[in-house]
C-alpha positions as a Python dict, from the first residue, in 0.01 Angstrom:
ca = {
    (1, 'X'): (0, 0, 0),
    (2, 'X'): (-194, 216, -233),
    (3, 'X'): (-206, 584, -122),
    (4, 'X'): (-516, 686, -308),
    (5, 'X'): (-365, 1028, -352),
    (6, 'X'): (-464, 1262, -637),
    (7, 'X'): (-255, 1306, -944),
    (8, 'X'): (24, 1567, -904),
    (9, 'X'): (-62, 1911, -1017),
    (10, 'X'): (87, 2015, -1347),
    (11, 'X'): (289, 2291, -1181),
    (12, 'X'): (492, 2038, -987),
    (13, 'X'): (579, 1849, -1299),
    (14, 'X'): (673, 2189, -1450),
    (15, 'X'): (899, 2241, -1162),
    (16, 'X'): (1064, 1898, -1181),
    (17, 'X'): (1137, 1933, -1548),
    (18, 'X'): (1270, 2284, -1495),
    (19, 'X'): (1503, 2161, -1224),
    (20, 'X'): (1622, 1881, -1447),
    (21, 'X'): (1718, 2129, -1724),
    (22, 'X'): (1952, 2312, -1480),
    (23, 'X'): (2199, 2038, -1534),
    (24, 'X'): (2253, 2121, -1889),
    (25, 'X'): (2622, 2119, -1982),
    (26, 'X'): (2726, 1964, -1661),
    (27, 'X'): (2596, 1608, -1621),
    (28, 'X'): (2692, 1435, -1944),
    (29, 'X'): (2710, 1150, -2027),
    (30, 'X'): (2444, 1114, -1748),
    (31, 'X'): (2088, 1229, -1821),
    (32, 'X'): (1908, 1542, -1702),
    (33, 'X'): (1689, 1445, -1399),
    (34, 'X'): (1480, 1656, -1153),
    (35, 'X'): (1277, 1547, -854),
    (36, 'X'): (1010, 1708, -628),
    (37, 'X'): (878, 1562, -301),
    (38, 'X'): (508, 1641, -214),
    (39, 'X'): (323, 1603, 117),
    (40, 'X'): (-20, 1744, 191),
    (41, 'X'): (-34, 1895, -158),
    (42, 'X'): (288, 2102, -101),
    (43, 'X'): (642, 2066, -210),
    (44, 'X'): (866, 1982, 83),
    (45, 'X'): (1189, 1902, -106),
    (46, 'X'): (1340, 1920, -445),
    (47, 'X'): (1656, 1860, -635),
    (48, 'X'): (1835, 1798, -959),
    (49, 'X'): (2143, 1622, -1079),
    (50, 'X'): (2386, 1906, -1077),
    (51, 'X'): (2718, 1758, -1198),
    (52, 'X'): (2850, 1428, -1317),
    (53, 'X'): (2967, 1234, -1003),
    (54, 'X'): (2744, 1431, -775),
    (55, 'X'): (2435, 1311, -596),
    (56, 'X'): (2142, 1207, -817),
    (57, 'X'): (1824, 1423, -811),
    (58, 'X'): (1633, 1189, -580),
    (59, 'X'): (1901, 1195, -307),
    (60, 'X'): (1933, 1574, -344),
    (61, 'X'): (1563, 1615, -306),
    (62, 'X'): (1559, 1397, 11),
    (63, 'X'): (1856, 1597, 155),
    (64, 'X'): (1683, 1921, 78),
    (65, 'X'): (1366, 1803, 261),
    (66, 'X'): (1584, 1699, 562),
    (67, 'X'): (1764, 2043, 559),
    (68, 'X'): (1437, 2215, 569),
    (69, 'X'): (1310, 2004, 859),
    (70, 'X'): (1050, 1819, 663),
    (71, 'X'): (942, 1464, 728),
    (72, 'X'): (917, 1269, 404),
    (73, 'X'): (740, 966, 555),
    (74, 'X'): (432, 889, 345),
    (75, 'X'): (521, 1154, 87),
    (76, 'X'): (499, 1141, -291),
    (77, 'X'): (815, 1185, -503),
    (78, 'X'): (792, 1307, -864),
    (79, 'X'): (1101, 1213, -1064),
    (80, 'X'): (1153, 1285, -1433),
    (81, 'X'): (1345, 956, -1501),
    (82, 'X'): (1308, 619, -1323),
    (83, 'X'): (1521, 587, -1012),
    (84, 'X'): (1847, 389, -1053),
    (85, 'X'): (1895, 71, -869),
    (86, 'X'): (2272, 5, -943),
    (87, 'X'): (2584, 138, -785),
    (88, 'X'): (2785, 367, -1010),
    (89, 'X'): (2955, 685, -896),
    (90, 'X'): (2664, 715, -648),
    (91, 'X'): (2475, 445, -455),
    (92, 'X'): (2122, 341, -583),
    (93, 'X'): (1852, 603, -557),
    (94, 'X'): (1585, 337, -520),
    (95, 'X'): (1737, 232, -194),
    (96, 'X'): (1739, 594, -61),
    (97, 'X'): (1379, 631, -147),
    (98, 'X'): (1286, 311, 36),
    (99, 'X'): (1490, 398, 342),
    (100, 'X'): (1336, 753, 364),
    (101, 'X'): (986, 621, 389),
    (102, 'X'): (844, 761, 71),
    (103, 'X'): (516, 589, 3),
    (104, 'X'): (447, 672, -361),
    (105, 'X'): (677, 749, -657),
    (106, 'X'): (547, 897, -987),
    (107, 'X'): (788, 851, -1275),
    (108, 'X'): (783, 1062, -1594),
    (109, 'X'): (997, 850, -1822),
    (110, 'X'): (1169, 511, -1837),
    (111, 'X'): (1545, 472, -1836),
    (112, 'X'): (1657, 300, -2168),
    (113, 'X'): (1988, 158, -2044),
    (114, 'X'): (2014, -212, -1977),
    (115, 'X'): (2162, -184, -1641),
    (116, 'X'): (1872, 36, -1513),
    (117, 'X'): (1561, -28, -1723),
    (118, 'X'): (1272, -135, -1500),
    (119, 'X'): (1489, -245, -1211),
    (120, 'X'): (1437, 56, -989),
    (121, 'X'): (1058, 71, -1016),
    (122, 'X'): (1039, -302, -951),
    (123, 'X'): (1248, -271, -634),
    (124, 'X'): (1034, 17, -509),
    (125, 'X'): (720, -180, -572),
    (126, 'X'): (859, -491, -397),
    (127, 'X'): (928, -266, -92),
    (128, 'X'): (553, -170, -80),
    (129, 'X'): (589, 172, -254),
    (130, 'X'): (318, 270, -493),
    (131, 'X'): (478, 327, -831),
    (132, 'X'): (297, 522, -1096),
    (133, 'X'): (391, 664, -1440),
    (134, 'X'): (308, 1023, -1542),
    (135, 'X'): (59, 1120, -1811),
    (136, 'X'): (175, 1094, -2175),
    (137, 'X'): (218, 1475, -2210),
    (138, 'X'): (456, 1486, -1908),
    (139, 'X'): (642, 1173, -2042),
    (140, 'X'): (689, 1336, -2381),
    (141, 'X'): (854, 1637, -2213),
    (142, 'X'): (1084, 1421, -2003),
    (143, 'X'): (1187, 1214, -2308),
    (144, 'X'): (1259, 1527, -2503),
    (145, 'X'): (1508, 1674, -2255),
    (146, 'X'): (1695, 1336, -2232),
    (147, 'X'): (1744, 1291, -2611),
    (148, 'X'): (2133, 1283, -2595),
    (149, 'X'): (2125, 1023, -2324),
    (150, 'X'): (1871, 807, -2518),
    (151, 'X'): (2042, 813, -2850),
    (152, 'X'): (2386, 746, -2686),
    (153, 'X'): (2223, 447, -2493),
    (154, 'X'): (2072, 316, -2824),
    (155, 'X'): (2361, 370, -3062),
    (156, 'X'): (2678, 473, -2878),
    (157, 'X'): (2681, 792, -3086),
    (158, 'X'): (2611, 1155, -2997),
    (159, 'X'): (2286, 1333, -3067),
    (160, 'X'): (2368, 1545, -3364),
    (161, 'X'): (2227, 1899, -3417),
    (162, 'X'): (2300, 2070, -3745),
    (163, 'X'): (2307, 2446, -3696),
    (164, 'X'): (2287, 2683, -4003),
    (165, 'X'): (2244, 3053, -4056),
    (166, 'X'): (2127, 3160, -4403),
    (167, 'X'): (1997, 3462, -4588),
    (168, 'X'): (1645, 3473, -4713),
    (169, 'X'): (1776, 3326, -5047),
    (170, 'X'): (1949, 3032, -4871),
    (171, 'X'): (2312, 3141, -4871),
    (172, 'X'): (2561, 3125, -4594),
    (173, 'X'): (2828, 3344, -4738),
    (174, 'X'): (2919, 3566, -5027),
    (175, 'X'): (3094, 3434, -5333),
    (176, 'X'): (3421, 3547, -5165),
    (177, 'X'): (3346, 3343, -4858),
    (178, 'X'): (3254, 3639, -4631),
    (179, 'X'): (2990, 3533, -4373),
    (180, 'X'): (3019, 3778, -4080),
    (181, 'X'): (2757, 3827, -3982),
    (182, 'X'): (2443, 3683, -4140),
    (183, 'X'): (2252, 3625, -3821),
    (184, 'X'): (2197, 3885, -3560),
    (185, 'X'): (2349, 3933, -3215),
    (186, 'X'): (2063, 3756, -3030),
    (187, 'X'): (2106, 3451, -3249),
    (188, 'X'): (2473, 3433, -3192),
    (189, 'X'): (2422, 3465, -2820),
    (190, 'X'): (2176, 3165, -2836),
    (191, 'X'): (2442, 2961, -3028),
    (192, 'X'): (2694, 3027, -2753),
    (193, 'X'): (2444, 2889, -2504),
    (194, 'X'): (2394, 2577, -2717),
    (195, 'X'): (2769, 2523, -2728),
    (196, 'X'): (2784, 2531, -2339),
    (197, 'X'): (2516, 2270, -2330),
    (198, 'X'): (2681, 2040, -2577),
    (199, 'X'): (2959, 1790, -2533),
    (200, 'X'): (3115, 1889, -2866),
    (201, 'X'): (3087, 2155, -3139),
    (202, 'X'): (3220, 2069, -3490),
    (203, 'X'): (3313, 2232, -3818),
    (204, 'X'): (3468, 2124, -4144),
    (205, 'X'): (3804, 2220, -4285),
    (206, 'X'): (3657, 2482, -4522),
    (207, 'X'): (3485, 2671, -4245),
    (208, 'X'): (3789, 2631, -4029),
    (209, 'X'): (4022, 2771, -4292),
    (210, 'X'): (3786, 3059, -4376),
    (211, 'X'): (3699, 3177, -4022),
    (212, 'X'): (3992, 3043, -3798),
    (213, 'X'): (3721, 2998, -3518),
    (214, 'X'): (3782, 2929, -3141),
    (215, 'X'): (3453, 2739, -3119),
    (216, 'X'): (3423, 2814, -2746),
    (217, 'X'): (3113, 2910, -2548),
    (218, 'X'): (3147, 3276, -2459),
    (219, 'X'): (2909, 3317, -2167),
    (220, 'X'): (2925, 3475, -1828),
    (221, 'X'): (2963, 3254, -1523),
    (222, 'X'): (3111, 2904, -1476),
    (223, 'X'): (3060, 2687, -1779),
    (224, 'X'): (3206, 2365, -1917),
    (225, 'X'): (3363, 2429, -2258),
    (226, 'X'): (3271, 2181, -2537),
    (227, 'X'): (3523, 1964, -2709),
    (228, 'X'): (3611, 2140, -3036),
    (229, 'X'): (3600, 1894, -3335),
    (230, 'X'): (3737, 1972, -3682),
    (231, 'X'): (3681, 1733, -3976),
    (232, 'X'): (4004, 1812, -4145),
    (233, 'X'): (4140, 1528, -4381),
    (234, 'X'): (4434, 1744, -4506),
    (235, 'X'): (4480, 1855, -4242),
    (236, 'X'): (4476, 2231, -4308),
    (237, 'X'): (4491, 2318, -3923),
    (238, 'X'): (4830, 2422, -3797),
    (239, 'X'): (4937, 2468, -3437),
    (240, 'X'): (4924, 2852, -3465),
    (241, 'X'): (4544, 2848, -3519),
    (242, 'X'): (4331, 3053, -3274),
    (243, 'X'): (4181, 2728, -3149),
    (244, 'X'): (4507, 2644, -2965),
    (245, 'X'): (4481, 2959, -2747),
    (246, 'X'): (4273, 2787, -2480),
    (247, 'X'): (4335, 2418, -2553),
    (248, 'X'): (4404, 2363, -2183),
    (249, 'X'): (4046, 2444, -2099),
    (250, 'X'): (3866, 2323, -2409),
    (251, 'X'): (4001, 2009, -2581),
    (252, 'X'): (4054, 1989, -2952),
    (253, 'X'): (3994, 1684, -3173),
    (254, 'X'): (4078, 1658, -3546),
    (255, 'X'): (3923, 1394, -3754),
    (256, 'X'): (4155, 1269, -4043),
    (257, 'X'): (4183, 958, -4253),
    (258, 'X'): (4447, 723, -4382),
    (259, 'X'): (4535, 967, -4674),
    (260, 'X'): (4597, 1260, -4437),
    (261, 'X'): (4947, 1419, -4435),
    (262, 'X'): (5130, 1234, -4149),
    (263, 'X'): (5371, 1513, -4076),
    (264, 'X'): (5080, 1760, -4030),
    (265, 'X'): (4890, 1514, -3824),
    (266, 'X'): (5194, 1455, -3594),
    (267, 'X'): (5248, 1821, -3548),
    (268, 'X'): (4893, 1861, -3424),
    (269, 'X'): (4925, 1563, -3199),
    (270, 'X'): (5238, 1716, -3049),
    (271, 'X'): (5047, 2039, -2983),
    (272, 'X'): (4783, 1850, -2777),
    (273, 'X'): (4527, 1758, -3028),
    (274, 'X'): (4333, 1430, -3009),
    (275, 'X'): (4351, 1259, -3351),
    (276, 'X'): (4071, 1036, -3473),
    (277, 'X'): (4147, 840, -3790),
    (278, 'X'): (3837, 722, -3975),
    (279, 'X'): (3766, 441, -4212),
    (280, 'X'): (3486, 380, -4456),
    (281, 'X'): (3383, 322, -4818),
    (282, 'X'): (3262, 684, -4862),
    (283, 'X'): (3239, 1023, -4685),
    (284, 'X'): (2917, 933, -4499),
    (285, 'X'): (3068, 613, -4373),
    (286, 'X'): (3372, 800, -4252),
    (287, 'X'): (3147, 1040, -4081),
    (288, 'X'): (2961, 768, -3896),
    (289, 'X'): (3289, 612, -3794),
    (290, 'X'): (3400, 940, -3651),
    (291, 'X'): (3078, 954, -3444),
    (292, 'X'): (3143, 608, -3314),
    (293, 'X'): (3482, 718, -3199),
    (294, 'X'): (3346, 1031, -3036),
    (295, 'X'): (3092, 814, -2854),
    (296, 'X'): (3382, 607, -2731),
    (297, 'X'): (3514, 906, -2542),
    (298, 'X'): (3159, 985, -2406),
    (299, 'X'): (3052, 1261, -2646),
    (300, 'X'): (2674, 1224, -2623),
    (301, 'X'): (2575, 1554, -2798),
    (302, 'X'): (2740, 1756, -3080),
    (303, 'X'): (2651, 2083, -3251),
    (304, 'X'): (2758, 2077, -3617),
    (305, 'X'): (2814, 2429, -3734),
    (306, 'X'): (2917, 2377, -4100),
    (307, 'X'): (3029, 2417, -4364),
    (308, 'X'): (2814, 2302, -4662),
    (309, 'X'): (3024, 1995, -4744),
    (310, 'X'): (3024, 1863, -4394),
    (311, 'X'): (2643, 1938, -4359),
    (312, 'X'): (2573, 1749, -4678),
    (313, 'X'): (2781, 1449, -4560),
    (314, 'X'): (2608, 1451, -4222),
    (315, 'X'): (2270, 1455, -4371),
    (316, 'X'): (2367, 1172, -4613),
    (317, 'X'): (2490, 964, -4324),
    (318, 'X'): (2139, 957, -4170),
    (319, 'X'): (2284, 1075, -3834),
    (320, 'X'): (2144, 1428, -3808),
    (321, 'X'): (1876, 1429, -3538),
    (322, 'X'): (1788, 1801, -3527),
    (323, 'X'): (1825, 2107, -3748),
    (324, 'X'): (1845, 2463, -3618),
    (325, 'X'): (1809, 2702, -3903),
    (326, 'X'): (1840, 3082, -3852),
    (327, 'X'): (1707, 3281, -4149),
    (328, 'X'): (1816, 3646, -4153),
    (329, 'X'): (1643, 3939, -4327),
    (330, 'X'): (1928, 3960, -4579),
    (331, 'X'): (1935, 3881, -4958),
    (332, 'X'): (2266, 3813, -5140),
    (333, 'X'): (2151, 3708, -5482),
    (334, 'X'): (2438, 3460, -5506),
    (335, 'X'): (2707, 3306, -5301),
    (336, 'X'): (2752, 2977, -5101),
    (337, 'X'): (2466, 2751, -5030),
    (338, 'X'): (2409, 2597, -4685),
    (339, 'X'): (2434, 2237, -4791),
    (340, 'X'): (2629, 2071, -5070),
    (341, 'X'): (2585, 1709, -5175),
    (342, 'X'): (2416, 1482, -5428),
    (343, 'X'): (2084, 1432, -5233),
    (344, 'X'): (1799, 1214, -5365),
    (345, 'X'): (1687, 1199, -5730),
    (346, 'X'): (1320, 1248, -5647),
    (347, 'X'): (1149, 1508, -5420),
    (348, 'X'): (947, 1207, -5283),
    (349, 'X'): (1261, 1072, -5135),
    (350, 'X'): (1346, 1391, -4942),
    (351, 'X'): (1370, 1366, -4558),
    (352, 'X'): (1029, 1453, -4410),
    (353, 'X'): (1032, 1659, -4097),
    (354, 'X'): (776, 1522, -3839),
    (355, 'X'): (795, 1828, -3616),
    (356, 'X'): (906, 2190, -3667),
    (357, 'X'): (879, 2489, -3449),
    (358, 'X'): (921, 2853, -3572),
    (359, 'X'): (1014, 3156, -3347),
    (360, 'X'): (1164, 3503, -3363),
    (361, 'X'): (1517, 3551, -3234),
    (362, 'X'): (1592, 3918, -3250),
    (363, 'X'): (1605, 4011, -3627),
    (364, 'X'): (1604, 3651, -3732),
    (365, 'X'): (1359, 3359, -3767),
    (366, 'X'): (1466, 3034, -3606),
    (367, 'X'): (1323, 2715, -3752),
    (368, 'X'): (1374, 2409, -3530),
    (369, 'X'): (1320, 2078, -3685),
    (370, 'X'): (1327, 1736, -3499),
    (371, 'X'): (1403, 1473, -3758),
    (372, 'X'): (1351, 1196, -3513),
    (373, 'X'): (1308, 1114, -3144),
    (374, 'X'): (1483, 853, -2943),
}
């Protein structure tokens, strides 16, 4: 029956979304989800999906309320993504909500997956629970934090973020290839946090040869290391590279093609590297094929850190979803550009950015561009 309760206060949606984001770097390929239970205008239980395979946010919130001695009968649950109604690693959340006696559920965003979409809300409504959808501004925030889940559900490919750090005149390195460091310490710390939140981080063979990077997330506390991906058709990588020092804790994948040196490829495979062999009529097609294969191993988000050839290929493929550009207060007057490629013939055909944010990060300016939303 309708409860005729007032709309949830904005701070409770803020809380639910904040809780959801605590799952960054731990729940993939599942989505970030947070839940808050309200009764008599106060929060009596809350939770978020903490780790893949663990309880979902709704069940965590119900357990939290029970632990605190709070009766959820007749209460309202706010949840950032519609409750599931199928059995996976956990039983259906819709069933738990019904059994608990919740009388009203307000949902921020729909789940795009076929096995879930619309089923949970329908089951709740059939059980007599009032089901509502949050205001558009809340829905937009909930959709934004689940972008990797949504693109993966729609395409089977990871959400791709292209990260670049340039000088004021658009260079990423000197003419000798030296690039350490263009961006400041605060910017580099932010990139490490992004790495920890992503399923994978990737570079091209030129960057790998120049920097011999580890590509790990160097942060305090318990974090999940991303898969390190190197697009290396040579390949130039050898088993004595720095990336092998912690391969037991952070997997390495090398993307090659049919023309790659088989002896070098076999040596990498023997050293514990996953090899992906791509096909395609040109480099952008090879790149998309690599994303398809990464999706097959449940990579739902990837941070592409360069270099310019791979950046150009990624943009040409049409698969770049976000660009994070650090601009440092440095001028080189020459050197390597951030992106290489043919690009369009006319300025009118350039990619138009529908949304861009600008902020200061230490000494640098960070320009964040969302090219599309899923």
